Short mmCIF file of N, CA and C in Angstrom, two decimals:
data_model
loop_
_atom_site.label_atom_id
_atom_site.label_comp_id
_atom_site.label_asym_id
_atom_site.label_seq_id
_atom_site.Cartn_x
_atom_site.Cartn_y
_atom_site.Cartn_z
N UNK A 1 26.35 156.22 30.61
CA UNK A 1 27.51 155.78 29.00
C UNK A 1 28.69 156.70 29.07
N UNK A 2 29.39 156.36 28.59
CA UNK A 2 30.95 157.74 28.58
C UNK A 2 30.70 157.72 27.13
N UNK A 3 31.18 158.27 26.60
CA UNK A 3 31.39 158.91 25.52
C UNK A 3 33.02 159.71 24.68
N UNK A 4 33.07 158.78 24.51
CA UNK A 4 35.25 159.50 23.53
C UNK A 4 34.44 160.62 22.28
N UNK A 5 35.19 161.80 22.84
CA UNK A 5 34.65 162.62 21.09
C UNK A 5 36.33 163.30 20.86
N UNK A 6 35.74 163.70 19.58
CA UNK A 6 37.77 164.21 19.23
C UNK A 6 37.32 165.21 17.50
N UNK A 7 38.29 166.04 17.21
CA UNK A 7 38.41 166.04 16.34
C UNK A 7 39.36 166.95 15.81
N UNK A 8 39.00 167.56 14.30
CA UNK A 8 40.14 168.26 13.82
C UNK A 8 39.69 169.41 13.96
N UNK A 9 40.87 170.36 13.42
CA UNK A 9 40.48 172.16 13.26
C UNK A 9 39.19 171.96 12.84
N UNK A 10 38.76 171.37 11.40
CA UNK A 10 37.50 172.16 10.79
C UNK A 10 36.46 171.51 11.16
N UNK A 11 36.43 170.25 12.71
CA UNK A 11 35.66 170.47 13.29
C UNK A 11 35.46 170.45 15.19
N UNK A 12 35.98 171.24 14.87
CA UNK A 12 36.54 171.96 16.23
C UNK A 12 35.47 172.30 16.86
N UNK A 13 34.98 173.49 16.62
CA UNK A 13 34.13 174.02 16.65
C UNK A 13 32.34 173.66 17.30
N UNK A 14 32.00 172.72 16.39
CA UNK A 14 30.96 171.62 16.31
C UNK A 14 30.63 170.63 17.40
N UNK A 15 32.24 170.18 17.69
CA UNK A 15 32.80 169.52 18.74
C UNK A 15 32.70 170.03 20.37
N UNK A 16 32.73 171.88 20.42
CA UNK A 16 32.76 172.24 21.61
C UNK A 16 31.13 172.70 21.85
N UNK A 17 30.33 172.34 20.72
CA UNK A 17 29.23 172.68 20.71
C UNK A 17 28.46 171.48 21.30
N UNK A 18 28.73 170.12 21.13
CA UNK A 18 28.43 168.92 21.67
C UNK A 18 28.70 168.84 22.68
N UNK A 19 30.14 168.99 23.20
CA UNK A 19 30.33 168.64 24.36
C UNK A 19 29.48 169.53 25.58
N UNK A 20 28.70 170.93 25.59
CA UNK A 20 28.13 171.83 25.62
C UNK A 20 26.56 170.40 26.05
N UNK A 21 25.81 169.94 25.14
CA UNK A 21 24.93 169.77 24.68
C UNK A 21 24.84 168.64 25.72
N UNK A 22 26.24 167.52 25.76
CA UNK A 22 26.59 166.03 26.73
C UNK A 22 26.66 166.53 28.47
N UNK A 23 27.04 167.74 28.31
CA UNK A 23 27.15 168.47 29.62
C UNK A 23 25.64 168.82 30.32
N UNK A 24 24.61 169.32 29.08
CA UNK A 24 23.69 169.38 29.91
C UNK A 24 22.49 168.67 30.18
N UNK A 25 23.02 167.18 29.11
CA UNK A 25 22.15 165.96 29.12
C UNK A 25 23.30 165.19 30.60
N UNK A 26 23.60 165.37 30.90
CA UNK A 26 24.64 164.82 31.60
C UNK A 26 25.03 163.56 31.23
N UNK A 27 25.56 163.54 30.17
CA UNK A 27 26.34 162.53 29.41
C UNK A 27 27.68 162.38 29.98
N UNK A 28 28.54 161.46 30.76
CA UNK A 28 30.05 161.54 30.25
C UNK A 28 30.93 161.33 29.21
N UNK A 29 31.99 162.62 29.08
CA UNK A 29 32.76 162.35 28.04
C UNK A 29 34.15 162.79 28.34
N UNK A 30 35.22 162.22 27.13
CA UNK A 30 36.62 161.58 26.98
C UNK A 30 36.87 162.21 25.66
N UNK A 31 37.55 164.16 26.37
CA UNK A 31 37.91 164.57 25.30
C UNK A 31 39.13 164.76 25.12
N UNK A 32 39.22 163.97 23.80
CA UNK A 32 40.61 163.56 22.58
C UNK A 32 41.20 164.41 21.89
N UNK A 33 40.37 165.75 21.42
CA UNK A 33 41.28 166.75 21.20
C UNK A 33 40.61 167.04 19.64
N UNK A 34 40.87 167.54 19.14
CA UNK A 34 41.88 169.13 19.20
C UNK A 34 41.38 170.07 20.44
N UNK A 35 42.13 170.38 20.59
CA UNK A 35 41.99 171.53 21.69
C UNK A 35 41.85 173.11 20.55
N UNK A 36 41.91 173.33 18.99
CA UNK A 36 41.98 174.56 19.15
C UNK A 36 41.16 174.51 17.24
N UNK A 37 41.04 175.63 16.89
CA UNK A 37 40.96 175.82 15.35
C UNK A 37 42.91 175.73 14.69
N UNK A 38 43.82 175.65 15.54
CA UNK A 38 44.45 174.98 14.38
C UNK A 38 44.94 174.42 13.99
N UNK A 39 45.73 174.11 12.71
CA UNK A 39 45.86 172.59 11.40
C UNK A 39 46.56 171.39 11.97
N UNK A 40 45.25 170.79 11.79
CA UNK A 40 46.01 168.91 13.00
C UNK A 40 46.10 168.37 11.70
N UNK A 41 45.62 167.08 11.63
CA UNK A 41 45.43 166.20 11.17
C UNK A 41 44.68 164.88 11.64
N UNK A 42 43.87 164.87 11.01
CA UNK A 42 41.94 164.70 11.12
C UNK A 42 42.87 162.40 11.70
N UNK A 43 43.51 162.07 10.92
CA UNK A 43 43.63 160.46 10.87
C UNK A 43 43.72 160.55 12.60
N UNK A 44 44.97 161.36 12.89
CA UNK A 44 45.01 161.45 14.90
C UNK A 44 44.02 161.09 15.93
N UNK A 45 42.74 162.11 15.41
CA UNK A 45 41.79 162.06 16.28
C UNK A 45 40.51 160.40 16.12
N UNK A 46 40.43 160.36 15.10
CA UNK A 46 40.17 159.68 14.32
C UNK A 46 40.05 158.43 14.87
N UNK A 47 41.43 158.07 14.55
CA UNK A 47 42.46 156.46 15.72
C UNK A 47 42.27 156.71 17.44
N UNK A 48 42.59 158.16 17.92
CA UNK A 48 42.20 157.97 19.30
C UNK A 48 41.51 157.66 19.82
N UNK A 49 40.08 158.41 19.38
CA UNK A 49 38.70 158.15 19.36
C UNK A 49 38.03 156.78 19.35
N UNK A 50 38.92 156.34 18.25
CA UNK A 50 38.63 154.81 18.16
C UNK A 50 39.08 153.78 18.46
N UNK A 51 40.12 153.82 19.01
CA UNK A 51 41.06 153.17 20.03
C UNK A 51 40.65 153.05 21.55
N UNK A 52 40.01 154.20 21.88
CA UNK A 52 39.21 154.25 23.51
C UNK A 52 38.56 153.55 23.05
N UNK A 53 36.86 153.35 22.22
CA UNK A 53 36.09 152.59 21.81
C UNK A 53 36.55 151.32 22.27
N UNK A 54 37.40 150.62 21.73
CA UNK A 54 37.94 149.43 21.02
C UNK A 54 38.95 148.74 22.48
N UNK A 55 39.17 150.06 23.08
CA UNK A 55 39.95 149.42 24.25
C UNK A 55 38.91 149.68 25.77
N UNK A 56 37.56 150.03 25.28
CA UNK A 56 36.77 149.86 26.61
C UNK A 56 37.16 151.16 27.29
N UNK A 57 37.66 152.20 27.12
CA UNK A 57 37.85 153.38 27.66
C UNK A 57 36.66 154.14 27.70
N UNK A 58 35.64 153.84 26.43
CA UNK A 58 34.44 154.88 26.79
C UNK A 58 33.59 153.64 26.07
N UNK A 59 32.43 153.75 25.82
CA UNK A 59 31.07 153.22 25.56
C UNK A 59 31.35 153.12 23.64
N UNK A 60 30.94 154.36 23.22
CA UNK A 60 30.81 155.26 21.80
C UNK A 60 31.96 156.51 21.71
N UNK A 61 32.01 156.64 19.69
CA UNK A 61 32.71 157.42 19.95
C UNK A 61 31.69 158.68 19.46
N UNK A 62 32.26 159.83 19.02
CA UNK A 62 31.89 161.26 18.37
C UNK A 62 32.93 161.47 17.49
N UNK A 63 33.31 161.90 16.37
CA UNK A 63 34.55 162.58 15.40
C UNK A 63 34.02 163.05 14.96
N UNK A 64 34.70 164.12 14.52
CA UNK A 64 33.93 165.71 13.54
C UNK A 64 34.94 166.24 13.12
N UNK A 65 35.52 165.88 11.61
CA UNK A 65 35.98 166.37 10.68
C UNK A 65 35.79 168.20 10.04
N UNK A 66 35.86 168.39 9.41
CA UNK A 66 35.01 169.79 8.42
C UNK A 66 33.79 168.93 7.61
N UNK A 67 34.27 167.97 6.47
CA UNK A 67 33.03 167.14 6.25
C UNK A 67 32.59 165.72 6.68
N UNK A 68 33.57 165.31 7.83
CA UNK A 68 33.03 163.70 8.54
C UNK A 68 34.15 162.77 7.30
N UNK A 69 33.71 162.72 6.34
CA UNK A 69 34.50 161.86 5.51
C UNK A 69 35.91 161.33 5.77
N UNK A 70 36.46 161.97 5.90
CA UNK A 70 37.67 161.77 6.28
C UNK A 70 38.78 161.26 7.69
N UNK A 71 37.46 162.00 8.72
CA UNK A 71 37.81 161.39 10.02
C UNK A 71 37.11 159.66 10.13
N UNK A 72 35.93 159.63 9.06
CA UNK A 72 35.51 158.80 9.51
C UNK A 72 36.14 157.33 9.08
N UNK A 73 36.68 158.00 7.62
CA UNK A 73 37.34 156.69 7.02
C UNK A 73 38.72 156.29 8.06
N UNK A 74 39.37 157.09 8.65
CA UNK A 74 40.46 157.13 9.26
C UNK A 74 40.05 155.76 10.73
N UNK A 75 38.73 156.51 11.43
CA UNK A 75 37.68 155.49 12.54
C UNK A 75 37.54 154.01 12.04
N UNK A 76 37.29 154.11 11.25
CA UNK A 76 37.06 152.57 10.40
C UNK A 76 38.41 152.02 10.01
N UNK A 77 39.55 152.37 10.03
CA UNK A 77 40.61 151.34 9.73
C UNK A 77 41.20 150.74 11.29
N UNK A 78 40.33 151.11 12.38
CA UNK A 78 40.58 149.92 13.64
C UNK A 78 39.78 148.84 13.56
N UNK A 79 39.84 147.88 13.62
CA UNK A 79 39.29 146.63 13.56
C UNK A 79 38.48 147.24 14.99
N UNK A 80 37.07 146.40 14.86
CA UNK A 80 36.22 146.46 16.10
C UNK A 80 35.17 147.56 15.87
N UNK A 81 35.47 148.48 15.11
CA UNK A 81 34.98 150.20 14.52
C UNK A 81 34.35 149.91 13.66
N UNK A 82 33.01 150.43 13.98
CA UNK A 82 31.34 150.38 12.82
C UNK A 82 31.17 152.06 13.24
N UNK A 83 32.06 153.24 12.20
CA UNK A 83 31.26 154.51 12.44
C UNK A 83 30.31 154.91 11.03
N UNK A 84 29.63 155.40 11.71
CA UNK A 84 28.56 156.13 10.30
C UNK A 84 28.81 157.38 10.39
N UNK A 85 29.16 157.52 9.10
CA UNK A 85 28.90 159.77 8.98
C UNK A 85 27.50 159.54 8.48
N UNK A 86 26.89 160.43 9.17
CA UNK A 86 25.78 160.49 9.35
C UNK A 86 25.36 162.47 9.34
N UNK A 87 24.36 162.66 8.34
CA UNK A 87 24.26 163.76 8.51
C UNK A 87 22.67 163.91 8.37
N UNK A 88 22.06 163.18 8.80
CA UNK A 88 20.25 163.30 9.53
C UNK A 88 20.13 162.43 9.94
N UNK A 89 18.72 162.75 10.70
CA UNK A 89 18.20 161.10 12.06
C UNK A 89 18.36 160.39 11.26
N UNK A 90 17.54 160.24 10.64
CA UNK A 90 17.13 159.14 10.23
C UNK A 90 18.64 157.84 9.89
N UNK A 91 19.22 158.42 9.45
CA UNK A 91 20.67 157.67 9.26
C UNK A 91 20.93 157.17 10.78
N UNK A 92 20.95 158.49 11.28
CA UNK A 92 21.51 158.02 13.03
C UNK A 92 20.73 156.87 13.39
N UNK A 93 19.84 157.11 13.08
CA UNK A 93 19.21 156.22 14.16
C UNK A 93 19.01 154.94 13.35
N UNK A 94 19.46 154.53 12.51
CA UNK A 94 19.68 153.43 11.77
C UNK A 94 20.75 152.64 11.86
N UNK A 95 22.04 153.65 11.73
CA UNK A 95 23.42 153.04 12.55
C UNK A 95 23.93 152.56 14.12
N UNK A 96 22.23 152.82 14.51
CA UNK A 96 22.73 152.14 16.04
C UNK A 96 22.01 150.81 15.81
N UNK A 97 20.49 151.38 15.34
CA UNK A 97 19.24 149.86 15.31
C UNK A 97 19.90 148.50 14.47
N UNK A 98 20.03 149.22 13.34
CA UNK A 98 20.72 148.62 11.82
C UNK A 98 22.16 148.36 12.21
N UNK A 99 23.02 148.76 12.32
CA UNK A 99 24.32 148.93 12.05
C UNK A 99 25.13 148.55 13.09
N UNK A 100 24.42 148.57 14.72
CA UNK A 100 25.35 149.01 15.99
C UNK A 100 26.36 149.77 15.83
N UNK A 101 26.96 150.93 14.75
CA UNK A 101 27.43 151.91 14.91
C UNK A 101 27.63 152.42 16.53
N UNK A 102 29.63 151.93 16.43
CA UNK A 102 29.95 152.72 17.94
C UNK A 102 30.63 153.74 17.46
N UNK A 103 30.53 154.00 16.93
CA UNK A 103 31.13 155.84 16.70
C UNK A 103 30.20 156.52 15.31
N UNK A 104 29.99 157.76 15.55
CA UNK A 104 29.52 158.76 14.66
C UNK A 104 30.01 159.78 14.11
N UNK A 105 30.45 160.05 12.94
CA UNK A 105 31.22 160.71 12.96
C UNK A 105 30.20 161.61 11.66
N UNK A 106 30.18 163.26 12.02
CA UNK A 106 29.89 164.30 12.05
C UNK A 106 30.72 165.42 10.93
N UNK A 107 30.40 166.21 10.05
CA UNK A 107 31.13 167.25 9.28
C UNK A 107 30.52 168.78 9.96
N UNK A 108 31.31 168.50 10.62
CA UNK A 108 31.55 170.38 10.89
C UNK A 108 31.29 171.77 10.30
N UNK A 109 31.53 171.29 9.06
CA UNK A 109 31.67 172.22 7.82
C UNK A 109 30.28 172.19 6.92
N UNK A 110 29.84 171.30 7.12
CA UNK A 110 28.30 171.20 6.52
C UNK A 110 27.05 170.96 6.92
N UNK A 111 27.29 170.49 8.63
CA UNK A 111 26.13 170.15 9.55
C UNK A 111 25.80 171.58 9.96
N UNK A 112 24.63 172.52 10.00
CA UNK A 112 24.08 173.34 11.46
C UNK A 112 24.32 172.39 12.91
N UNK A 113 24.35 173.42 13.35
CA UNK A 113 24.53 172.80 15.00
C UNK A 113 23.29 172.41 15.45
N UNK A 114 22.35 172.94 14.80
CA UNK A 114 20.75 172.28 15.54
C UNK A 114 20.75 171.02 14.72
N UNK A 115 21.39 171.04 13.63
CA UNK A 115 20.96 169.44 12.80
C UNK A 115 21.85 168.43 14.11
N UNK A 116 23.03 168.92 13.65
CA UNK A 116 24.23 168.11 14.47
C UNK A 116 23.47 167.48 15.76
N UNK A 117 22.98 168.24 16.70
CA UNK A 117 22.63 168.14 17.74
C UNK A 117 21.43 167.13 18.01
N UNK A 118 20.86 167.43 17.25
CA UNK A 118 19.39 166.06 16.49
C UNK A 118 20.20 165.03 16.46
N UNK A 119 21.36 164.68 15.49
CA UNK A 119 21.46 163.67 15.67
C UNK A 119 22.33 162.95 16.43
N UNK A 120 22.90 163.68 16.89
CA UNK A 120 23.80 163.13 18.14
C UNK A 120 22.66 162.29 19.22
N UNK A 121 21.48 163.48 19.20
CA UNK A 121 20.59 162.98 20.18
C UNK A 121 19.89 161.51 19.63
N UNK A 122 19.81 161.82 18.47
CA UNK A 122 18.73 160.38 18.00
C UNK A 122 19.77 159.09 18.67
N UNK A 123 21.49 159.30 17.80
CA UNK A 123 22.00 158.37 18.13
C UNK A 123 22.33 157.66 19.11
N UNK A 124 22.27 158.56 19.95
CA UNK A 124 22.52 158.26 21.82
C UNK A 124 21.70 157.71 22.16
N UNK A 125 19.78 157.94 22.15
CA UNK A 125 19.05 157.24 22.19
C UNK A 125 18.29 155.85 21.52
N UNK A 126 19.12 155.72 20.98
CA UNK A 126 19.02 153.79 20.05
C UNK A 126 19.78 153.49 20.12
N UNK A 127 19.15 151.92 20.30
CA UNK A 127 20.22 151.00 21.07
C UNK A 127 20.29 149.71 18.85
N UNK A 128 20.96 149.62 19.08
CA UNK A 128 21.30 147.76 18.58
C UNK A 128 20.29 147.11 18.47
N UNK A 129 19.11 146.57 17.09
CA UNK A 129 18.04 146.30 17.82
C UNK A 129 18.82 144.37 17.53
N UNK A 130 19.48 143.63 16.88
CA UNK A 130 20.20 142.61 17.46
C UNK A 130 19.01 141.30 16.65
N UNK A 131 19.26 140.45 16.54
CA UNK A 131 18.54 139.52 15.42
C UNK A 131 18.30 139.45 14.62
N UNK A 132 17.57 139.59 13.29
CA UNK A 132 18.75 140.12 11.61
C UNK A 132 19.95 140.39 11.14
N UNK A 133 20.00 141.78 11.93
CA UNK A 133 20.91 142.39 12.00
C UNK A 133 22.25 142.17 12.21
N UNK A 134 22.39 140.90 13.68
CA UNK A 134 23.17 140.70 14.69
C UNK A 134 24.26 139.24 13.22
N UNK A 135 23.40 139.16 12.72
CA UNK A 135 24.31 138.36 11.84
C UNK A 135 25.36 139.47 10.36
N UNK A 136 24.31 139.95 10.05
CA UNK A 136 24.63 140.55 9.07
C UNK A 136 26.20 142.02 9.99
N UNK A 137 26.36 142.12 10.73
CA UNK A 137 26.69 142.95 11.82
C UNK A 137 28.49 141.55 11.74
N UNK A 138 28.17 140.27 11.75
CA UNK A 138 29.42 139.54 12.31
C UNK A 138 30.08 139.48 10.83
N UNK A 139 29.60 139.68 10.13
CA UNK A 139 29.78 139.54 8.52
C UNK A 139 30.64 140.88 8.76
N UNK A 140 30.58 141.57 8.45
CA UNK A 140 31.26 142.79 9.07
C UNK A 140 32.36 142.99 10.11
N UNK A 141 32.39 142.28 10.59
CA UNK A 141 33.19 141.94 12.00
C UNK A 141 34.52 140.90 11.42
N UNK A 142 34.68 140.02 10.43
CA UNK A 142 35.07 139.02 9.57
C UNK A 142 36.13 140.03 8.44
N UNK A 143 35.92 140.91 8.25
CA UNK A 143 36.62 141.56 7.09
C UNK A 143 37.69 142.23 7.40
N UNK A 144 38.95 141.63 6.67
CA UNK A 144 39.92 142.11 7.68
C UNK A 144 40.38 143.59 7.16
N UNK A 145 40.63 144.36 8.18
CA UNK A 145 41.07 145.66 7.78
C UNK A 145 42.58 145.47 6.87
#
């Protein structure tokens, strides 16, 4: 599995911490920026990660901003993206099993590092169940942006 990861300045430190975790787990990733705490615009990074997922440059994406809200909204504007903002492991699990989320959004200023890693770990370990959920995912895909 190959993960695309990106953040704005508010999510930069958590993004770097997540990268360390991915390296420890031997999960390949592509860092789409930002590369410092200097102020940048979160839509730019939500979009580039989402487009990488849609274009199959990576299998899934992780995006981080201060709250996770703005960057998740930006990522979800890209057709084919199902970005889930998660702040607990149960939501992360369900976002994969029931919603087939292909991008995970996190809030760098609202989550502790340990919880964020547990959320990422849970999200990476779970797969889409299909079945009755497939119909619902297809309906989401039919909604225009």
